[in-house]
Structure formats: structure tokens, C-alpha cells
XYZ file of C-alpha atoms in Angstrom:
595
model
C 46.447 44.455 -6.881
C 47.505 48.006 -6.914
C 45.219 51.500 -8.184
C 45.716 51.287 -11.598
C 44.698 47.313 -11.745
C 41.252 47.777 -9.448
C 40.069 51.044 -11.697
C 41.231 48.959 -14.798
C 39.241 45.622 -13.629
C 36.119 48.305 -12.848
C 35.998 50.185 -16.544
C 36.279 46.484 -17.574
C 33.073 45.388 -15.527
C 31.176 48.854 -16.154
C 31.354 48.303 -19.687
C 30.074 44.937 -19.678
C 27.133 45.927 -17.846
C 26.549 48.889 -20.193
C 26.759 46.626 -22.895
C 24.530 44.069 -21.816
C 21.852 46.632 -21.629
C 22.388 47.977 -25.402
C 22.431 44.108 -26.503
C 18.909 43.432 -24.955
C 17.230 40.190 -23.944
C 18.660 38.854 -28.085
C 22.485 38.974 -27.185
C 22.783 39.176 -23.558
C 23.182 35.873 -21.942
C 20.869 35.781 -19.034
C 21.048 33.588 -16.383
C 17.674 31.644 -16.273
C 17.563 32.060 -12.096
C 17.807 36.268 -12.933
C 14.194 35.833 -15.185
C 11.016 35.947 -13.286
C 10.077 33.895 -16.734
C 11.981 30.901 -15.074
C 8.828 28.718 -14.885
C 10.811 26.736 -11.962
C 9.731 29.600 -10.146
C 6.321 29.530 -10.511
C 6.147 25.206 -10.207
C 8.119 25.264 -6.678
C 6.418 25.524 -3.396
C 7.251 26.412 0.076
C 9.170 23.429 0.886
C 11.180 22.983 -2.595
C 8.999 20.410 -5.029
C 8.612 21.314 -8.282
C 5.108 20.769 -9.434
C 4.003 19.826 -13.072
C 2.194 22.994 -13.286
C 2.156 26.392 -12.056
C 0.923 26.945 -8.357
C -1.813 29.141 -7.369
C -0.970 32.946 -7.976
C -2.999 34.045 -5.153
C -2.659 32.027 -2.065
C -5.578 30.265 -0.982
C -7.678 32.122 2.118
C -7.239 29.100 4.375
C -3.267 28.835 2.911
C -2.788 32.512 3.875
C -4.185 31.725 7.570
C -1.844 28.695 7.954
C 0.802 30.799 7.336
C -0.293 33.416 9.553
C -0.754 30.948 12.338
C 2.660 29.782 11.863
C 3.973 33.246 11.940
C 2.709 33.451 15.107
C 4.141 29.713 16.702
C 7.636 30.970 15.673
C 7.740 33.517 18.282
C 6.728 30.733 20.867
C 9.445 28.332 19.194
C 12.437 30.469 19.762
C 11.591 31.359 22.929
C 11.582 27.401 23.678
C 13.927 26.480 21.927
C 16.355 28.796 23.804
C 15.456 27.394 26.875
C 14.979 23.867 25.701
C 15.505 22.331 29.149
C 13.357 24.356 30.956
C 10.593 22.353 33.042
C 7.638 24.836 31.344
C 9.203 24.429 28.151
C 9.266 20.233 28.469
C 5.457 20.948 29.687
C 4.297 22.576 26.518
C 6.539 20.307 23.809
C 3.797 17.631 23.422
C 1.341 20.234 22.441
C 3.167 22.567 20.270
C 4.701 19.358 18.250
C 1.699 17.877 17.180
C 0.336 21.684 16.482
C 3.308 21.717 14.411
C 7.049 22.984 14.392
C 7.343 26.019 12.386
C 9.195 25.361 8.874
C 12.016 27.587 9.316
C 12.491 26.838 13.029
C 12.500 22.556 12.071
C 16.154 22.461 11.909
C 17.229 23.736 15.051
C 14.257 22.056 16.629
C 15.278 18.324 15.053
C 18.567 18.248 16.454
C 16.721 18.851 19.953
C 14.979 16.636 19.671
C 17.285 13.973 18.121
C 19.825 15.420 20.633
C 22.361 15.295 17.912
C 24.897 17.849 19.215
C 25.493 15.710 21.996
C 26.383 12.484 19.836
C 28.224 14.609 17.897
C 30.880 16.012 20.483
C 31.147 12.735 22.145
C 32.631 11.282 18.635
C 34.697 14.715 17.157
C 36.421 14.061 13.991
C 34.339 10.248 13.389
C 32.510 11.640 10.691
C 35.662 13.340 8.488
C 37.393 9.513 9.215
C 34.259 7.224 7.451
C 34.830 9.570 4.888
C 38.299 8.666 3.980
C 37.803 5.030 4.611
C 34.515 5.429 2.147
C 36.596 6.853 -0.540
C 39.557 3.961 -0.294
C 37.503 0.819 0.643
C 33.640 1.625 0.054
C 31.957 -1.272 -1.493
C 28.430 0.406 -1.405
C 29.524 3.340 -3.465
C 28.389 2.079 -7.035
C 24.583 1.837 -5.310
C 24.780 4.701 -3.255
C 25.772 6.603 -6.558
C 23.017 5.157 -8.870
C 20.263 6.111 -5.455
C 21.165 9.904 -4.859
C 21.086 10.271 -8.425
C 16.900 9.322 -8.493
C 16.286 10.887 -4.455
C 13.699 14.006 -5.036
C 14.758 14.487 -8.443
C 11.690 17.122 -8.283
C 13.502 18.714 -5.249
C 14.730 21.768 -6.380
C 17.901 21.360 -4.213
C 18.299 17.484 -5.465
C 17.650 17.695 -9.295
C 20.555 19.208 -10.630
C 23.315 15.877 -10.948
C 26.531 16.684 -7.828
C 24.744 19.435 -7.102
C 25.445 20.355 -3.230
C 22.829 18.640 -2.153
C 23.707 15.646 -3.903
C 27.732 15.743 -2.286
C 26.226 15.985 0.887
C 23.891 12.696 0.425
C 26.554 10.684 -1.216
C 28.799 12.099 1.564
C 26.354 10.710 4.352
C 25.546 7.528 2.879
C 29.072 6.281 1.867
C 30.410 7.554 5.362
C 27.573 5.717 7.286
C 27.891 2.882 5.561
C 31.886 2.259 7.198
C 30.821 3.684 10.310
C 27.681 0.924 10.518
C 29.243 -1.738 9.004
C 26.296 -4.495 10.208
C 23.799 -2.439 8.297
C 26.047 -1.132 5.399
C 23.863 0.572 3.271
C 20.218 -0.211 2.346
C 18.107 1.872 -0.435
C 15.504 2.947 2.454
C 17.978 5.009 4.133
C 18.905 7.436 0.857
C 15.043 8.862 1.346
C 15.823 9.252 5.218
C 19.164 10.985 4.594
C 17.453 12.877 1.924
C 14.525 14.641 4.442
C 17.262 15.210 7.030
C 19.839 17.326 4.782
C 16.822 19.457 3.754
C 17.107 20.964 7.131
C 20.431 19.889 8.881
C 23.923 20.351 7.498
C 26.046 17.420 6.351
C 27.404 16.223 9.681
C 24.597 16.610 11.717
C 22.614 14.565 9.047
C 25.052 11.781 9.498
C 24.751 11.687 12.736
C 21.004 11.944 13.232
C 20.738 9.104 10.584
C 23.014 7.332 13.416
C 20.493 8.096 16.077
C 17.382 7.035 14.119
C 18.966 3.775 13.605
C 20.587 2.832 17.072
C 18.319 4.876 19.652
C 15.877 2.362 21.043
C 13.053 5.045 20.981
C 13.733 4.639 17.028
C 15.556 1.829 16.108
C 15.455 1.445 12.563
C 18.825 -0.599 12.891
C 16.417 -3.646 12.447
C 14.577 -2.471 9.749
C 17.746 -2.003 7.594
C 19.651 -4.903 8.763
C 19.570 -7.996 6.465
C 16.865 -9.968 6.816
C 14.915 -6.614 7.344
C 13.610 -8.328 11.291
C 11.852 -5.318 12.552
C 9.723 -5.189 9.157
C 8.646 -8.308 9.210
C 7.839 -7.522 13.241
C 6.209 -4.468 12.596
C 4.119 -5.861 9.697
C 2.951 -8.474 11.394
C 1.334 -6.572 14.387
C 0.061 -4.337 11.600
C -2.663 -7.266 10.708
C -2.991 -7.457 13.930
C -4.395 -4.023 14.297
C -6.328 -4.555 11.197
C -7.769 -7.974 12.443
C -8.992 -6.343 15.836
C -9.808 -2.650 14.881
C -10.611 -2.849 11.315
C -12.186 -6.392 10.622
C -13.853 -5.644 7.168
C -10.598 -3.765 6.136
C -8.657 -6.421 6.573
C -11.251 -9.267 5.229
C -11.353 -7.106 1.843
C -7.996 -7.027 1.556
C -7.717 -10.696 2.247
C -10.620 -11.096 -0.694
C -8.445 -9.779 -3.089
C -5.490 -11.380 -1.876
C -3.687 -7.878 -0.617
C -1.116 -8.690 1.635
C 0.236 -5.793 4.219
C 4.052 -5.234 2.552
C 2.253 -4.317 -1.060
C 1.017 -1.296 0.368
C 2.810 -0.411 4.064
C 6.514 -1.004 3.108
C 6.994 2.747 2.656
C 4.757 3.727 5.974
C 7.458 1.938 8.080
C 10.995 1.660 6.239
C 11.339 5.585 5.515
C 8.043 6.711 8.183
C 5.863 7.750 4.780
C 7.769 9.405 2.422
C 6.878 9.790 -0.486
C 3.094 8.034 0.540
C 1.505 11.211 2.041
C 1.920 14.719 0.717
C 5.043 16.172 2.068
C 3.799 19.065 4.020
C 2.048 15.739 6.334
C 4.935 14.168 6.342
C 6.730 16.844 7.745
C 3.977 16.901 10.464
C 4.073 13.119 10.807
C 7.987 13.650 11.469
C 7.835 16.187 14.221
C 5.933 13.593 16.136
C 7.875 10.718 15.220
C 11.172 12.532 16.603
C 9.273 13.258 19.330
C 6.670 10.150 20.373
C 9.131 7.217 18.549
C 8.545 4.551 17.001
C 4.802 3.901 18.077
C 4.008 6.738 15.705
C 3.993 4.867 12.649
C 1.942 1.927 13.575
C -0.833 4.981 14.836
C -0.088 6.774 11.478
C -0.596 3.033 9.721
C -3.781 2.594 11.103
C -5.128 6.139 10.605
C -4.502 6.320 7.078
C -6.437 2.805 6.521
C -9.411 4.257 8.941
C -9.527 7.719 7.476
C -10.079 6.191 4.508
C -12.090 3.130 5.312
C -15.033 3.840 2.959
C -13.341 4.966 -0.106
C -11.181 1.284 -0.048
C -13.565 -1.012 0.550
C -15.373 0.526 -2.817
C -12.262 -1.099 -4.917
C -12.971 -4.495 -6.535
C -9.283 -5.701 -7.158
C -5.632 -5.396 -5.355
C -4.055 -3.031 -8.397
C -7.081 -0.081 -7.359
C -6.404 -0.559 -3.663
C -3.010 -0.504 -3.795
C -2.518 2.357 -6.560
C -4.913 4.192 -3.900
C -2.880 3.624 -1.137
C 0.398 4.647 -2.768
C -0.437 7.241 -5.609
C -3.553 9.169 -4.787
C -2.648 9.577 -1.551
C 0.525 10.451 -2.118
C -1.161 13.288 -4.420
C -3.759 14.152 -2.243
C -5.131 12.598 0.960
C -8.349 13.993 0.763
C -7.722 15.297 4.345
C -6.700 18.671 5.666
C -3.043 17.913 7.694
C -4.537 19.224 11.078
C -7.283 17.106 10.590
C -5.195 13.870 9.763
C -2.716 14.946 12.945
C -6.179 15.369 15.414
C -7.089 11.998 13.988
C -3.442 10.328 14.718
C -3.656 11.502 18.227
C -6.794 9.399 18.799
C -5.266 6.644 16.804
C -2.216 6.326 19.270
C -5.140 6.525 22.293
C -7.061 4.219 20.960
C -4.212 1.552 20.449
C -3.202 2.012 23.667
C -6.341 1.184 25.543
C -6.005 -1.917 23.206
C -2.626 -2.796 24.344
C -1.699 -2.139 20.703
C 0.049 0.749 20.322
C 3.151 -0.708 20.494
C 4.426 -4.328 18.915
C 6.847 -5.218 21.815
C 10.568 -5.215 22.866
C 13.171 -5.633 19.856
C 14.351 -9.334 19.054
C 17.704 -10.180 19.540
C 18.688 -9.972 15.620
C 17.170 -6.294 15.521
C 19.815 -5.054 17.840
C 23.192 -4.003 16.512
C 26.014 -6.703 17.263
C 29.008 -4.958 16.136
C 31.254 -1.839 17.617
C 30.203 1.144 14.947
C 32.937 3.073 13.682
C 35.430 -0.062 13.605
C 36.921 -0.739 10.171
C 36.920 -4.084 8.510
C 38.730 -3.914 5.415
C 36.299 -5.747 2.514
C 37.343 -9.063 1.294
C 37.808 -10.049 -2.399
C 34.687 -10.477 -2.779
C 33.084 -7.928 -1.740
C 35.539 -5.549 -3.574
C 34.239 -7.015 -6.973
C 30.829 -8.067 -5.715
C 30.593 -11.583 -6.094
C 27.767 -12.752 -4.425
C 27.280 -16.002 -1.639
C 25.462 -18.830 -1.748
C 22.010 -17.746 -2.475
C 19.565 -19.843 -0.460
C 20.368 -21.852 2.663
C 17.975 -25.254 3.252
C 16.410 -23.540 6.256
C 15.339 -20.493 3.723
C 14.243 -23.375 1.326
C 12.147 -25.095 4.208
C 10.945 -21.648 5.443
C 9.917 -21.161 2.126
C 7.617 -24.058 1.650
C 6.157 -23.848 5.490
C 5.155 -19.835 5.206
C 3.544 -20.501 1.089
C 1.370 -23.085 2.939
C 0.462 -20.932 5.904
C -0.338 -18.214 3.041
C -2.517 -20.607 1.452
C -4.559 -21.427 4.370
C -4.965 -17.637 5.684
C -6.428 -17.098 1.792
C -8.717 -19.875 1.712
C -10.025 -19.020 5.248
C -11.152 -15.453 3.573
C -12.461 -17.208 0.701
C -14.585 -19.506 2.457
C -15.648 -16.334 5.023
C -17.244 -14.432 1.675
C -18.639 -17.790 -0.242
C -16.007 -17.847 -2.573
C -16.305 -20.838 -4.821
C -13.040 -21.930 -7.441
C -14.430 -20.665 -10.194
C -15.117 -17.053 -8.591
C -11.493 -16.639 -8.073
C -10.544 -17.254 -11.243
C -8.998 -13.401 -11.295
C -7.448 -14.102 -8.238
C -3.986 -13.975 -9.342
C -0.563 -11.911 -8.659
C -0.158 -11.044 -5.155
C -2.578 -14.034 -3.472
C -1.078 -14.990 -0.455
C -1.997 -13.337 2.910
C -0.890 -14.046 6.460
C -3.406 -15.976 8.618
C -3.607 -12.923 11.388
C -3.779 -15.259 13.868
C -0.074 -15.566 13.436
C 1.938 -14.141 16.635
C 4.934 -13.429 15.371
C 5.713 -13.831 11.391
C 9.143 -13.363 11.725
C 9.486 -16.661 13.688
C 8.838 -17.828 10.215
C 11.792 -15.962 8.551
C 14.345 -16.812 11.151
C 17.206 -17.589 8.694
C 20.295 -15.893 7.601
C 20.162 -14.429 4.175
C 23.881 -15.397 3.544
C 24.865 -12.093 1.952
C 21.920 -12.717 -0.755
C 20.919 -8.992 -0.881
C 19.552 -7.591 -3.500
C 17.677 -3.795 -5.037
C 14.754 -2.363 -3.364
C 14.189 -0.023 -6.580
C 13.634 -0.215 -9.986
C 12.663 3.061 -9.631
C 10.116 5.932 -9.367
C 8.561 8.281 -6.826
C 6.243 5.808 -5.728
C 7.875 2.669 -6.449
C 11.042 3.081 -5.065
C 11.095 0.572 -1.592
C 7.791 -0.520 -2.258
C 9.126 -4.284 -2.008
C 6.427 -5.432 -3.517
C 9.356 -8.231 -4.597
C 8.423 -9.443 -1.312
C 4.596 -10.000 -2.446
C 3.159 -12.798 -4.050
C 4.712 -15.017 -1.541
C 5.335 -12.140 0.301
C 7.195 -12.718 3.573
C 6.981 -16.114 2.551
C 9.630 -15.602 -0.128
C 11.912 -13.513 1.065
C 14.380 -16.112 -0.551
C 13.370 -16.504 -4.027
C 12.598 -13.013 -4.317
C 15.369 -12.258 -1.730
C 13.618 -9.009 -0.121
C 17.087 -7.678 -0.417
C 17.238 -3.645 -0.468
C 20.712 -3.863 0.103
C 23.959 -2.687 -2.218
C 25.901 -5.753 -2.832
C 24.046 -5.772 -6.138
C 25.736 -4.580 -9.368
C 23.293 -1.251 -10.647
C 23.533 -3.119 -14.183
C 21.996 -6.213 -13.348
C 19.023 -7.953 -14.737
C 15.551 -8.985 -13.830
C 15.583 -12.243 -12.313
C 12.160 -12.881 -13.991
C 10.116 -12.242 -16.967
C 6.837 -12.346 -18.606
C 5.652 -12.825 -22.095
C 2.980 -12.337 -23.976
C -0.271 -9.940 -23.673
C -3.852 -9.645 -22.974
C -3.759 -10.971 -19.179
C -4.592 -8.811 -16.114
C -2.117 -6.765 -15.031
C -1.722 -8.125 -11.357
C -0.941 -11.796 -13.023
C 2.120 -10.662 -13.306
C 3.095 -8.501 -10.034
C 5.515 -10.965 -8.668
C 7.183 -11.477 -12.416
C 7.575 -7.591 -12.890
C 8.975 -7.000 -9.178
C 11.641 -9.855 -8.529
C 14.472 -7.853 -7.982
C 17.855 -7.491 -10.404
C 20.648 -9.993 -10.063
C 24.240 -9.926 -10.653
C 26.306 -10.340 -13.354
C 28.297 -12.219 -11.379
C 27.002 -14.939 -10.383
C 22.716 -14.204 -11.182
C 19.961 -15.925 -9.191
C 17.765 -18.841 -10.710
C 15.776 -17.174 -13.275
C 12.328 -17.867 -13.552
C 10.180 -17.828 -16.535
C 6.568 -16.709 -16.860
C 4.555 -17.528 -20.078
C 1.364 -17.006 -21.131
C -0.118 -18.713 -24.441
C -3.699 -16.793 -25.366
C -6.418 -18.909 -25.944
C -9.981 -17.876 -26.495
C -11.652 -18.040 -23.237
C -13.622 -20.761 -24.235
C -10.777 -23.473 -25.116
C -8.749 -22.204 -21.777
C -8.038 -24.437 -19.377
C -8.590 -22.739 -15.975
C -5.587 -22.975 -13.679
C -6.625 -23.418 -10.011
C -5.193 -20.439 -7.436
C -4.578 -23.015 -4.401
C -2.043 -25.615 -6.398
C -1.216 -24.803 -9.708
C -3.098 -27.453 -10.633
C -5.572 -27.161 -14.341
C -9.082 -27.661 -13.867
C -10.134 -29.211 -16.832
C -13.632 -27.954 -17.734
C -14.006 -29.604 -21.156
C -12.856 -30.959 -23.557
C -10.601 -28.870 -25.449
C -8.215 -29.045 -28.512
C -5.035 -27.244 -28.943
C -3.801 -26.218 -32.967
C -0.372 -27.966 -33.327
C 1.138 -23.972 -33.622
C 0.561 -23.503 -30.067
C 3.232 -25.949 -28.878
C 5.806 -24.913 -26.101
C 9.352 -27.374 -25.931
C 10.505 -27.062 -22.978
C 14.440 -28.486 -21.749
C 14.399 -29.459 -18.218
C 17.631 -30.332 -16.841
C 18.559 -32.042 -14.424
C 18.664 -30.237 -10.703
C 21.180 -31.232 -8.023
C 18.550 -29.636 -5.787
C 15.326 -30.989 -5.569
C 12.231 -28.568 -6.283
C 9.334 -28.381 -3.685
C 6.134 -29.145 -5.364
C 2.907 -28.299 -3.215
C -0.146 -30.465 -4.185
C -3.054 -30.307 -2.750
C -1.847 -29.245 0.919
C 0.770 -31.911 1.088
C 4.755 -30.701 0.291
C 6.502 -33.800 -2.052
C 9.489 -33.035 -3.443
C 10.607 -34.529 -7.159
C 13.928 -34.905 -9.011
C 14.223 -35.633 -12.777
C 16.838 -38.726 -13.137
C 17.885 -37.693 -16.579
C 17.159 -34.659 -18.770
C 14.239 -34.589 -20.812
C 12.403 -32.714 -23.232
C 8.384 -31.936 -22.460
C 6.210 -30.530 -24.896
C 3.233 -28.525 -23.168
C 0.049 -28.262 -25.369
């Protein structure tokens, strides 16, 4: 561009400007980010959530201090940090983590910890490859697309749709998903990719999602890996904290029928996001990188001690749980160096117990396959038909853990004089695990034959809840297929439904939660209906069979008739009366008419 071009292309721009200023704030098109009226700016805090309303003008006294303490860490940070392997630096890490890494120092501080510049030399150009193989092959990238597109949509950096932030999490996700292809991708891991981009670039996020899955001071491999084995694990010594440390906790929550995974799922699949305020999180995740996996189990208990009084108050599983997961999430009622004090003592106190930790990883937690090997898809997978859904051993897993459910809830019932007609609201999620249980996965020891289904139906606080893997909880991880995984077409269906009005809400938790099925080839659907009655001519149904209790007499109007077509079933269906398993198969199709 020669002279007469540049001082023709600056008249050009001069004018504009001048004639932006004679239009005004009426003609001028202003960019909303260049008007302090922008209420985004006023609803965003430090760490980039917008709020629903405006934030605090003046920063709070004990805010402003925070700060000021922080202020003050970051000179100690950087001075550690560049001297990271120093023996006085490794002296003071445990202290200065759980004080808290300064916000603007976590990034650099992560990777040390994570040690993801290491991993990341020893495998140069692995990440740029799963990215071309994700674009050709990718069979995860229709799930992948519909999950970054609802990940911190009140993020400022993750609410605009393909914003950068967005590239970079489909980028990570698709590009893991070759690289790991025993795990694929699972919902759970869009909320960990999600926390790591806010303070790593796109590589290092990739591979610090690698670490977090495959270093055995982490290992999330097993909670992502189908048949989710280190949930189940982890869940399971969770009652058995509760059992020994928290006795009345965990006989309340057995009163009402509150079994661990409808509150906990998010505590240990994405280590609380999105169940504490994210400032605690944050906290909560500079130990974790730091302590491992032991963290969360401490964290697990904390939250159910801190807050001991306040949930022993609720009457019913929907105000417990809503507790656990909303208000919480909103406000924990707890200052975040208080909380953090109170997790230290947690993780001392489960020690002396021989708790702290729940033991070595099975064998089916550990990855079996070389990562970054390529298998090109099959057919199948390409157009996501879907395999045989349930295996006899699921089927006879099935029927052994709904009867070991049953037990663990009568033996609650029976602890608090619970008569039959009491727990006549005792409905939706019933079932609980009888803590004296070792190891509840050795009752899910089955392969999930490629049955994988949606954690997330999908909000904030919903989102990998799996409370699909309720009512019969780890019991029926095969009917309602506790299947967070992407072979599962984003416009399927719910696999269950409910009709009618006027009953408790929790009646119909396991209807409302069984996860979508394919269009190509659905799952057994199952059919909920309730017929109102007055109270008075309602037959009560009985919470340990199925079975009616017939109170009195009653009459039914000849309008409230229900025809029901039963065909017949080359499977037989499992029918559990009164303790005892029988099994029943219809010769010939019939027609029943329920009254």
C-alpha cells in the first residue's frame, strides 16, 4: 500500500469517527461491550458467571480483605512456582494449597501440579492427530455437540454458540474421545473439560483431562468407563462413612428411602461442580490436584456433616435432595475457608478410621487398551445402532440387588416403627443399600453390551445427576441403563412416561428420569398410570411388592376402566412376591381390563 492509499484509508477512518460523534447514541451503532450500560457487566463476577441480577456495587468489607489477602499469596506463588522443585518450596505446597492458589496464578500452578508439560512433550503432535481422526471417523460428535452447547451457558466465555471457548471444548472432547477409545466420551467429562479450559489452553486441557483419567492418584478412567465401576465403588464406601460416622444421617435418609447416587453423583463424577458455589469448588480443586482422589470422599462427608442439622429437619426425599443439589449449589451457608478448615479435619478424621480411602482400583477400573491407537468404527457405530440391551446376568443382577434394596429399606423401617400404612408416601426413589454391603459393585459385575445411554436431560443442576439410576438405583443399572455415554441419538425419546395428576411428585422420579432411547432400535418402554380416586375408594398399593392392600370394600364407576393388550414375551418377566422371585409367561395374548 503506497502514501497516497494509507492517507486515503486514514481521511476515510477520521471521518467515520467524526461522524459517529455528530450522529449520537440514535444513529451510531455501538457495540454493546463499548457501553458501561451493558448489564452483562454489572451481572458477571470475578470468575466469569453471569448472575440474574446485578452484583454488589461496593464490595463487601470481608470481600475486599479476601482480595487483599490474595494480593498478598501471589507474591509467595510466583516465587514458588519458579522454583517448583525446590525442597522449601515442596515443604510449604500443602499449606499454601489448602490456603488457596491465587486466581490468576491457578493456571500455571494446575499444570504443576498435574505435571502436564511433561505428558505433553513425551507425546508431541498426539493431540493435532485425534483431531483429524475426530473429524473423519468420530462417532461421539453428534453428543459432544448437543453437551458443549448447554456447559456454563451462564459462563461468560461459554454462552455465546462456537464461541472460542466452545471450539476449544468440542476440540478436547472429540479428540479425547479417539485418543481413549475404552472410555470414548461420557457427559461427565464436558463439565471437567469445561473448568480446565477456563484456565489452561486447548492442548494442555486435553492432556490434563488425560491425566485425571489415567493417573492412579486420580483415576477417573473408572468412573467414565461403561459400567461406571469406580462409582458404584466409591458410592458404596460412601454409606459406609455415613453408617459409621453419621448414623442418624444415614437412618433419615434410609426413612425416606434416599439412596446415595440421588444426591452424590455430581460430588464424585465431575468432583462438585455445579453442587457447591464455584469460588469452593475452585478451592475444593486445588486440593484435589494436589491430595487425589481421597479428597472427594472427605469433601462428601463434610458437606453431609456441615450440614447435619439443617437435613435431618426435612420430612421427604424431594426437600433433602433439592437441598443437597440447589441450595447449596446457591449458597452453602458456609464461608469457603471455613468449609476448607472443616475438610482438613474430615480427611483426619477418616483416616484414623481407616476410611479415608475406599481401596485399590478393581481390575475393570483400569484402562485395558493402548490410548492413542485408532480403531476405525464399525457400521454400527457409524449410524448408531445400538446392541443387545440386557444380558441374563444384568437380568439376574437385577432381581438379586431390588431384593437386597428391599431388605436394607425394611430394616430402616422397622428401626423407626414404621408400620404399612405409615409408608403409604413412601414412593419414587425407595430402595436403599443395606450398608452392611462390602462391595456393591460385586453386584453389578456385568457387561453393559454397548447399552449406553444420556446422563442429561438437562439443566445446571440436573445435568449427571443420574438419578436414572435411582429408584432401583444401582440395582437397575439395566432397565434404566445408567448409561452417560454418547452412543445415544440427541433426538431420542423418554423410555418412560407418566400420566395423569394430583400424585406426589417423587411417585414419579424414576418415570421422569429413565434416560432417552434411540430411534434405532428404543429400549422396552414402560408405562406409568395413575387413575384418581377419592382417597376414600383408593386401594392402597403396598411399597414392599406391588401388591394392593385392600382396605374395604370399594366400587369402581364403569368410566374408570383401563384395557390393557399384553402380548406375548419371548422373555419371561421377574415378578417379586412377597420376598420370593417367580417368574411368569403369558401362553397366548390376552386382553385384561383393570378396574
Amino acid at each position: 500500500m503506497n502514501k497516497e492509499d494509507l492517507l486515503k484509508r486514514s481521511a476515510e477512518e477520521r471521518e467515520k469517527i467524526f461522524r459517529r460523534y455528530e450522529q449520537g447514541r440514535e444513529c451510531a451503532e455501538i457495540d454493546p461491550w463499548e457501553d458501561p450500560g451493558f448489564e452483562v457487566y454489572h451481572a458477571t463476577d470475578r470468575y466469569g458467571f453471569i448472575h440474574d441480577k446485578r452484583l454488589p456495587s461496593k464490595v463487601d468489607p470481608q470481600e475486599a480483605k479476601k482480595l487483599q489477602i490474595e494480593v498478598e499469596r501471589q507474591k509467595k506463588w510466583l516465587k514458588m512456582l519458579r522454583n517448583w522443585e525446590s525442597p522449601q518450596s515442596k515443604e510449604k505446597l500443602h499449606s499454601r494449597v489448602y490456603k488457596g492458589i491465587p486466581n490468576s496464578l491457578r493456571s500455571e500452578a494446575w499444570c504443576k501440579l498435574l505435571q502436564v508439560e511433561r505428558v505433553k512433550n513425551a507425546n508431541k503432535g498426539k493431540y493435532q492427530e485425534m483431531m483429524r481422526l475426530a473429524r473423519k471417523y468420530s462417532t461421539d460428535a453428534r453428543q459432544i455437540d448437543s453437551d458443549v452447547n448447554r456447559q456454563f451457558r451462564e459462563h461468560l466465555h461459554y454462552r455465546e454458540r462456537y464461541s472460542i471457548k466452545q471450539q476449544m471444548l468440542f476440540n478436547v472432547l472429540t479428540a479425547y474421545a479417539m485418543y481413549n477409545s475404552e472410555v470414548g466420551y461420557c457427559q461427565g467429562m464436558s463439565g471437567l473439560a469445561g473448568v480446565l479450559l477456563m484456565y489452561m489452553d486447548e492442548e494442555d486441557a486435553f492432556w490434563a483431562v488425560h491425566i485425571l483419567l489415567t493417573d492412579p492418584k486420580y483415576a477417573m478412567h473408572g468412573l467414565y468407563k461403561e459400567g461406571f465401576p469406580k462409582l458404584t465403588r466409591f458410592l458404596a464406601h460412601h454409606d459406609r462413612i455415613l453408617t459409621k460416622l453419621l448414623p442418624k444421617v444415614k437412618k433419615h435418609f434410609d426413612k425416606h428411602g434416599l439412596d446415595t447416587i440421588l444426591y452424590s453423583v455430581k460430588w464424585f463424577f465431575v468432583c462438585f461442580i455445579e453442587r457447591v458455589p464455584f469460588s469452593l469448588c475452585l478451592r475444593i480443586w486445588d486440593i484435589y490436584l494436589f491430595e487425589g482422589e481421597r479428597v472427594v470422599t472427605a469433601m462428601a462427608y463434610t458437606i453431609l456433616k456441615m450440614h447435619k442439622r439443617s437435613l435431618l429437619k426435612f420430612g421427604d426425599m424431594d426437600s433433602i435432595v433439592h437441598f443437597i443439589q440447589v441450595r447449596l449449589y446457591k449458597d452453602f451457608l458456609y464461608d469457603d475457608d471455613t468449609v476448607i478448615r472443616e475438610l482438613e479435619h474430615s480427611l483426619e478424621t477418616l483416616r484414623k478410621h481407616r476410611l479415608d480411602h475406599p481401596g485399590p482400583p478393581t481390575n475393570d477400573e483400569i484402562a485395558q487398551r493402548p490410548f492413542g491407537e485408532f480403531l476405525e468404527p464399525c457400521f454400527e457405530e457409524i449410524v448408531g445402532i445400538r446392541k443387545e440391551m440386557f444380558s441374563d446376568n444384568e437380568k439376574r443382577t437385577q432381581e438379586i440387588v431390588t431384593l437386597a434394596s428391599d431388605m436394607a429399606r425394611e430394616s430402616a423401617e422397622k428401626d423407626s416403627h414404621l408400620s404399612v400404612g405409615d409408608s403409604v408416601g413412601y414412593t419414587g426413589s425407595k430402595f436403599s443399600f443395606d450398608p452392611s454391603m462390602d462391595d456393591a459393585s460385586s453386584l453389578l459385575d456385568c457387561e453393559h453390551n454397548g447399552s449406553r445411554r444420556s446422563l442429561a436431560d438437562t439443566s445446571v443442576t440436573s445435568t449427571a445427576d443420574l438419578s436414572v439410576f435411582s429408584t432401583i438405583t444401582r440395582s437397575q443399572a439395566h432397565e434404566n441403563s445408567l448409561d452417560t455415554h454418547s452412543n445415544m441419538s440427541d433426538n431420542s425419546v423418554g423410555g418412560a412416561s407418566s400420566i395423569g395428576s394430583g400424585m406426589p411428585k417423587q411417585c414419579f422420579t424414576s418415570a421422569q428420569s429413565t434416560p432417552r432411547a434411540t430411534p434405532h432400535n428404543p429400549s422396552p418402554d414402560v408405562l406409568r398410570i395413575y387413575v384418581p380416586y377419592s382417597p376414600l375408594d383408593t386401594p392402597i398399593a403396598s411399597p414392599h411388592n406391588g401388591d394392593v392392600q385392600k382396605m374395604h370394600p370399594c366400587s369402581f364407576p364403569e368410566m374408570n376402566k383401563i384395557r390393557i393388550r399384553i402380548d406375548n414375551d419371548e422373555l419371561p418377566t421377574p415378578l417379586v412376591e412377597h420376598g420370593h422371585i417367580k417368574h411368569f409367561r403369558l401362553e397366548s395374548p390376552e386382553t385384561v381390563d383393570l378396574k
